[in-house]
Coordinates of N, CA and C in Angstrom, one line a residue:
M624 N 109.6 212.2 251.8 CA 109.9 211.7 250.7 C 111.5 211.1 251.1
K625 N 111.8 209.7 250.5 CA 113.0 209.3 251.0 C 114.1 210.1 250.0
K626 N 115.3 210.1 250.4 CA 116.6 210.6 249.9 C 117.6 209.7 249.5
I627 N 117.9 209.7 248.0 CA 118.7 208.8 247.8 C 120.2 209.4 247.1
L628 N 121.3 209.1 247.4 CA 122.4 209.5 246.8 C 122.8 208.7 245.5
T629 N 122.9 208.8 244.2 CA 123.5 208.1 243.3 C 124.8 208.7 242.9
V630 N 125.7 207.6 242.6 CA 127.2 208.4 242.2 C 127.5 207.0 241.2
D631 N 127.9 207.8 240.1 CA 128.7 207.4 238.9 C 129.2 208.4 238.0
D632 N 130.5 208.0 237.4 CA 131.4 208.8 237.0 C 130.7 209.1 235.4
S633 N 129.9 207.9 235.1 CA 129.2 208.1 233.6 C 128.0 208.9 233.9
R634 N 127.8 210.3 233.0 CA 126.9 211.2 233.2 C 125.4 210.6 232.8
S635 N 125.5 209.7 231.7 CA 124.1 208.9 231.1 C 123.8 207.8 232.0
M636 N 124.4 206.9 233.0 CA 124.1 206.2 233.7 C 123.5 207.1 235.0
L637 N 124.2 208.1 235.1 CA 124.0 209.0 236.3 C 122.4 209.4 236.4
Q638 N 122.3 210.0 235.0 CA 120.7 210.6 234.3 C 119.7 209.2 234.8
M639 N 120.3 207.9 233.8 CA 119.3 207.0 233.8 C 118.9 206.6 235.2
V640 N 119.6 206.7 236.2 CA 119.4 205.9 237.4 C 118.4 207.3 238.2
S641 N 119.0 208.0 237.9 CA 118.0 209.3 238.9 C 116.9 209.2 238.2
M642 N 116.5 209.4 236.7 CA 115.2 209.6 236.4 C 114.4 208.3 236.6
T643 N 115.0 207.3 236.6 CA 114.1 206.1 237.5 C 113.5 206.2 238.6
L644 N 114.5 206.8 239.6 CA 114.0 206.9 240.6 C 112.8 208.1 241.3
R645 N 113.4 209.2 240.5 CA 112.5 210.4 240.5 C 111.1 210.1 239.9
V646 N 110.8 209.2 239.4 CA 109.5 208.8 238.5 C 108.9 208.0 239.6
A647 N 109.4 207.2 240.7 CA 109.0 206.8 241.7 C 109.0 207.4 242.8
N648 N 108.8 209.0 242.4 CA 109.1 210.0 243.8 C 109.9 210.0 244.8
Y649 N 111.3 209.2 244.3 CA 112.5 209.6 245.6 C 112.8 211.2 245.3
E650 N 113.6 211.3 246.3 CA 114.6 212.8 246.1 C 116.1 212.1 246.0
V651 N 116.3 212.6 244.8 CA 117.5 212.2 244.2 C 118.7 213.2 244.2
H652 N 120.0 212.7 244.6 CA 121.1 213.8 244.6 C 122.1 213.1 243.9
E653 N 123.1 213.5 243.2 CA 124.0 212.9 242.2 C 125.2 213.5 242.6
A654 N 126.1 212.3 242.7 CA 127.9 212.7 242.8 C 128.5 212.0 241.4
A655 N 129.5 212.7 241.0 CA 130.0 211.8 240.0 C 131.2 210.9 240.2
D656 N 132.0 211.1 241.7 CA 132.4 210.1 241.8 C 132.4 209.8 243.4
G657 N 133.0 208.7 244.0 CA 133.0 208.6 245.4 C 133.8 209.5 246.3
A658 N 134.4 210.3 245.9 CA 135.2 211.7 246.7 C 134.0 212.7 247.1
I659 N 133.1 213.0 245.7 CA 132.4 214.0 245.8 C 131.1 213.3 246.7
A660 N 130.6 212.0 246.6 CA 129.9 211.6 247.5 C 130.0 211.5 249.0
F661 N 131.0 211.0 249.4 CA 131.5 211.0 250.3 C 131.4 212.4 251.2
A662 N 131.9 213.5 250.6 CA 131.6 214.7 251.0 C 130.3 215.1 251.4
M663 N 129.4 214.7 250.3 CA 128.0 215.2 250.5 C 127.0 214.3 251.8
A664 N 127.6 213.3 251.9 CA 127.1 212.1 252.7 C 127.5 212.9 254.4
Q665 N 128.4 213.6 254.3 CA 129.1 214.3 255.7 C 128.1 215.5 255.9
Q666 N 127.5 215.8 254.7 CA 126.8 217.1 254.7 C 125.4 216.8 255.1
Q667 N 124.7 215.6 254.9 CA 123.5 215.3 255.3 C 123.4 213.7 255.0
Q668 N 122.0 213.6 255.7 CA 121.9 212.0 255.7 C 121.0 211.9 254.2
F669 N 121.2 210.5 253.8 CA 120.8 209.9 252.7 C 119.9 208.5 253.1
D670 N 118.7 208.4 252.7 CA 118.1 207.0 253.1 C 118.6 205.8 252.7
A671 N 119.4 205.9 251.2 CA 120.1 204.9 250.5 C 121.1 205.3 249.6
V672 N 122.3 204.9 249.5 CA 123.4 205.2 248.2 C 123.3 203.8 247.3
I673 N 123.2 204.4 246.0 CA 123.8 203.5 245.2 C 124.9 204.2 244.7
T674 N 125.8 203.5 244.0 CA 127.0 203.4 243.8 C 127.8 202.6 242.8
D675 N 128.4 203.1 241.7 CA 129.3 202.5 240.7 C 130.5 202.2 241.3
I676 N 131.3 200.8 241.0 CA 132.5 200.6 241.3 C 133.6 201.4 241.0
N677 N 133.8 201.2 239.7 CA 134.7 201.9 239.0 C 134.8 203.5 238.7
M678 N 135.5 204.2 239.4 CA 135.6 205.5 239.4 C 136.5 206.1 239.9
P679 N 136.8 207.4 239.1 CA 138.3 208.0 239.8 C 138.3 208.6 240.9
N680 N 139.2 209.2 241.7 CA 139.3 209.5 242.6 C 138.9 208.8 244.2
M681 N 137.7 208.4 244.2 CA 137.3 207.2 245.2 C 136.6 206.2 244.6
N682 N 136.9 205.1 244.4 CA 136.0 203.8 243.9 C 134.9 203.5 244.7
G683 N 134.0 202.8 243.9 CA 132.9 202.2 245.1 C 133.1 201.5 246.5
I684 N 134.3 200.8 246.1 CA 134.8 199.7 247.7 C 135.3 201.0 248.2
E685 N 136.1 201.7 248.1 CA 136.4 202.5 249.0 C 135.3 203.3 249.4
L686 N 134.4 203.7 248.9 CA 133.3 204.8 249.3 C 132.6 203.8 250.3
V687 N 132.2 202.8 250.0 CA 131.3 201.8 251.0 C 131.9 201.7 252.3
K688 N 133.4 201.3 252.4 CA 133.9 201.6 253.5 C 134.1 202.9 254.6
A689 N 134.1 204.1 253.7 CA 134.3 205.2 254.3 C 132.8 205.6 254.6
L690 N 131.9 205.4 254.1 CA 130.3 205.3 254.2 C 130.1 204.9 255.8
R691 N 130.6 203.4 256.2 CA 130.4 202.3 257.3 C 131.2 202.9 258.3
G692 N 132.3 203.9 258.0 CA 132.9 204.6 259.0 C 132.2 205.6 259.7
L693 N 131.0 206.4 259.1 CA 130.3 207.4 259.6 C 129.5 206.9 260.5
P694 N 129.2 207.2 261.9 CA 128.0 206.6 262.6 C 126.6 206.9 261.9
D695 N 126.1 207.7 261.1 CA 125.1 208.2 260.5 C 124.9 206.7 259.3
Y696 N 125.9 206.5 259.0 CA 125.5 205.5 257.9 C 125.8 204.2 258.0
K697 N 126.1 203.9 259.3 CA 126.4 202.3 259.9 C 125.3 201.2 258.9
F698 N 124.1 201.8 259.2 CA 122.9 200.8 258.9 C 122.2 201.2 257.3
T699 N 122.8 202.3 256.4 CA 122.2 202.8 255.5 C 122.5 202.0 254.6
P700 N 121.3 201.4 253.6 CA 121.4 200.6 252.6 C 122.4 201.0 251.5
V701 N 123.7 200.2 251.1 CA 124.4 201.2 250.1 C 124.4 199.7 249.1
L702 N 123.9 200.3 247.9 CA 123.7 199.1 246.6 C 124.5 199.8 246.0
C703 N 125.4 198.8 245.2 CA 126.5 198.6 244.1 C 126.0 198.4 242.9
L704 N 125.9 199.5 241.8 CA 125.4 199.2 240.8 C 126.6 199.3 239.5
T705 N 127.0 198.2 239.2 CA 128.2 198.1 238.1 C 128.3 197.2 237.1
T706 N 129.5 197.3 236.2 CA 129.4 196.3 235.2 C 130.5 195.1 236.1
E707 N 130.5 195.0 237.1 CA 131.5 193.9 237.8 C 130.6 193.1 238.2
S708 N 130.7 191.9 237.7 CA 130.0 190.5 237.9 C 131.1 189.3 238.8
S709 N 132.0 189.7 238.8 CA 132.7 188.4 239.6 C 132.6 188.3 241.2
D710 N 132.6 187.3 241.4 CA 132.7 186.8 242.6 C 133.5 187.7 243.4
D711 N 134.6 187.5 243.2 CA 135.9 188.4 243.9 C 135.3 190.0 244.0
M712 N 135.0 190.6 243.1 CA 134.4 192.0 243.3 C 133.4 191.8 244.5
K713 N 132.2 191.0 243.9 CA 131.4 191.3 245.1 C 131.7 190.7 246.5
G714 N 132.6 190.0 246.5 CA 133.0 189.7 247.8 C 133.9 190.9 248.6
Q715 N 134.4 191.5 247.5 CA 135.1 192.9 248.3 C 134.1 194.2 248.6
G716 N 133.0 194.0 248.0 CA 132.2 194.8 248.0 C 131.2 194.3 249.4
K717 N 130.9 192.9 249.7 CA 130.3 192.6 250.8 C 131.0 192.7 252.1
A718 N 132.5 192.7 251.9 CA 133.6 192.8 253.1 C 133.4 194.5 253.4
A719 N 133.5 195.1 252.2 CA 133.4 196.4 252.7 C 132.0 197.3 253.3
G720 N 131.0 196.3 253.4 CA 129.7 196.6 253.7 C 128.2 197.0 252.7
A721 N 128.7 196.7 251.7 CA 127.4 196.8 250.6 C 126.7 196.1 251.1
T722 N 125.5 196.5 250.8 CA 123.8 196.0 250.8 C 123.7 194.9 250.0
G723 N 124.0 195.2 248.9 CA 123.6 194.5 247.6 C 124.3 194.9 246.4
W724 N 123.8 194.5 245.2 CA 124.9 194.5 244.3 C 124.1 194.0 243.0
L725 N 123.8 195.2 242.4 CA 123.4 195.0 240.7 C 124.4 195.2 239.9
V726 N 124.0 194.0 238.7 CA 125.3 194.2 237.5 C 124.2 195.5 236.2
K727 N 125.1 196.3 236.0 CA 124.6 196.7 234.8 C 124.8 196.1 233.5
P728 N 123.7 196.1 232.4 CA 122.9 196.9 232.4 C 121.7 196.4 233.3
F729 N 121.0 197.2 233.9 CA 120.1 196.8 234.7 C 118.2 197.3 234.2
S730 N 117.2 196.5 234.6 CA 116.1 197.0 234.4 C 115.6 198.2 235.4
P731 N 115.0 199.2 235.3 CA 114.4 200.1 236.1 C 113.5 199.3 237.2
E732 N 112.8 198.4 236.6 CA 111.5 197.6 237.7 C 112.7 196.7 238.6
K733 N 113.6 196.4 238.3 CA 114.5 195.5 239.3 C 115.1 196.7 240.1
L734 N 115.7 197.7 239.8 CA 116.4 198.8 240.8 C 115.4 199.3 241.6
L735 N 114.2 199.4 241.1 CA 113.5 200.1 242.1 C 112.5 199.0 243.0
G736 N 112.5 197.9 242.4 CA 112.4 196.8 243.5 C 113.2 196.5 244.4
I737 N 114.6 196.5 244.4 CA 115.5 196.5 245.4 C 115.6 197.4 246.3
I738 N 115.2 198.8 245.8 CA 115.2 200.0 246.6 C 114.1 200.1 247.6
E739 N 112.8 199.4 247.0 CA 111.8 199.4 247.9 C 112.0 198.2 248.9
R740 N 112.7 197.3 248.6 CA 113.0 196.4 249.8 C 114.2 196.8 250.9
L741 N 114.9 197.8 250.3 CA 116.2 198.2 251.1 C 115.8 199.2 252.1
I742 N 114.6 200.0 251.5 CA 114.4 201.3 252.5 C 113.1 201.4 252.9

């Protein structure tokens, strides 16, 4: 079973993403911000990471950069799932090493389609 780490400071968004992934038979781990997610990623390997951008402690861009600095996460798909839709923000995400960008609100089918293509 593929393991996915979902990161969002919104409890309801975290639950919605997790439920969507669990129904599709993914093992889901949750983190409330980038700092917690980074600590979890150092403890175990995930097949993909889905992160929000705007979060306290460590935002999504910082998390992507930090993950890309770990040998085990150089090629792990990292999807940004955020309300941010500006080209500037997308550029920052890409420069940090994000694999993809999905703007909220999202459809569960679209999220699963992207994840299936990435892992």
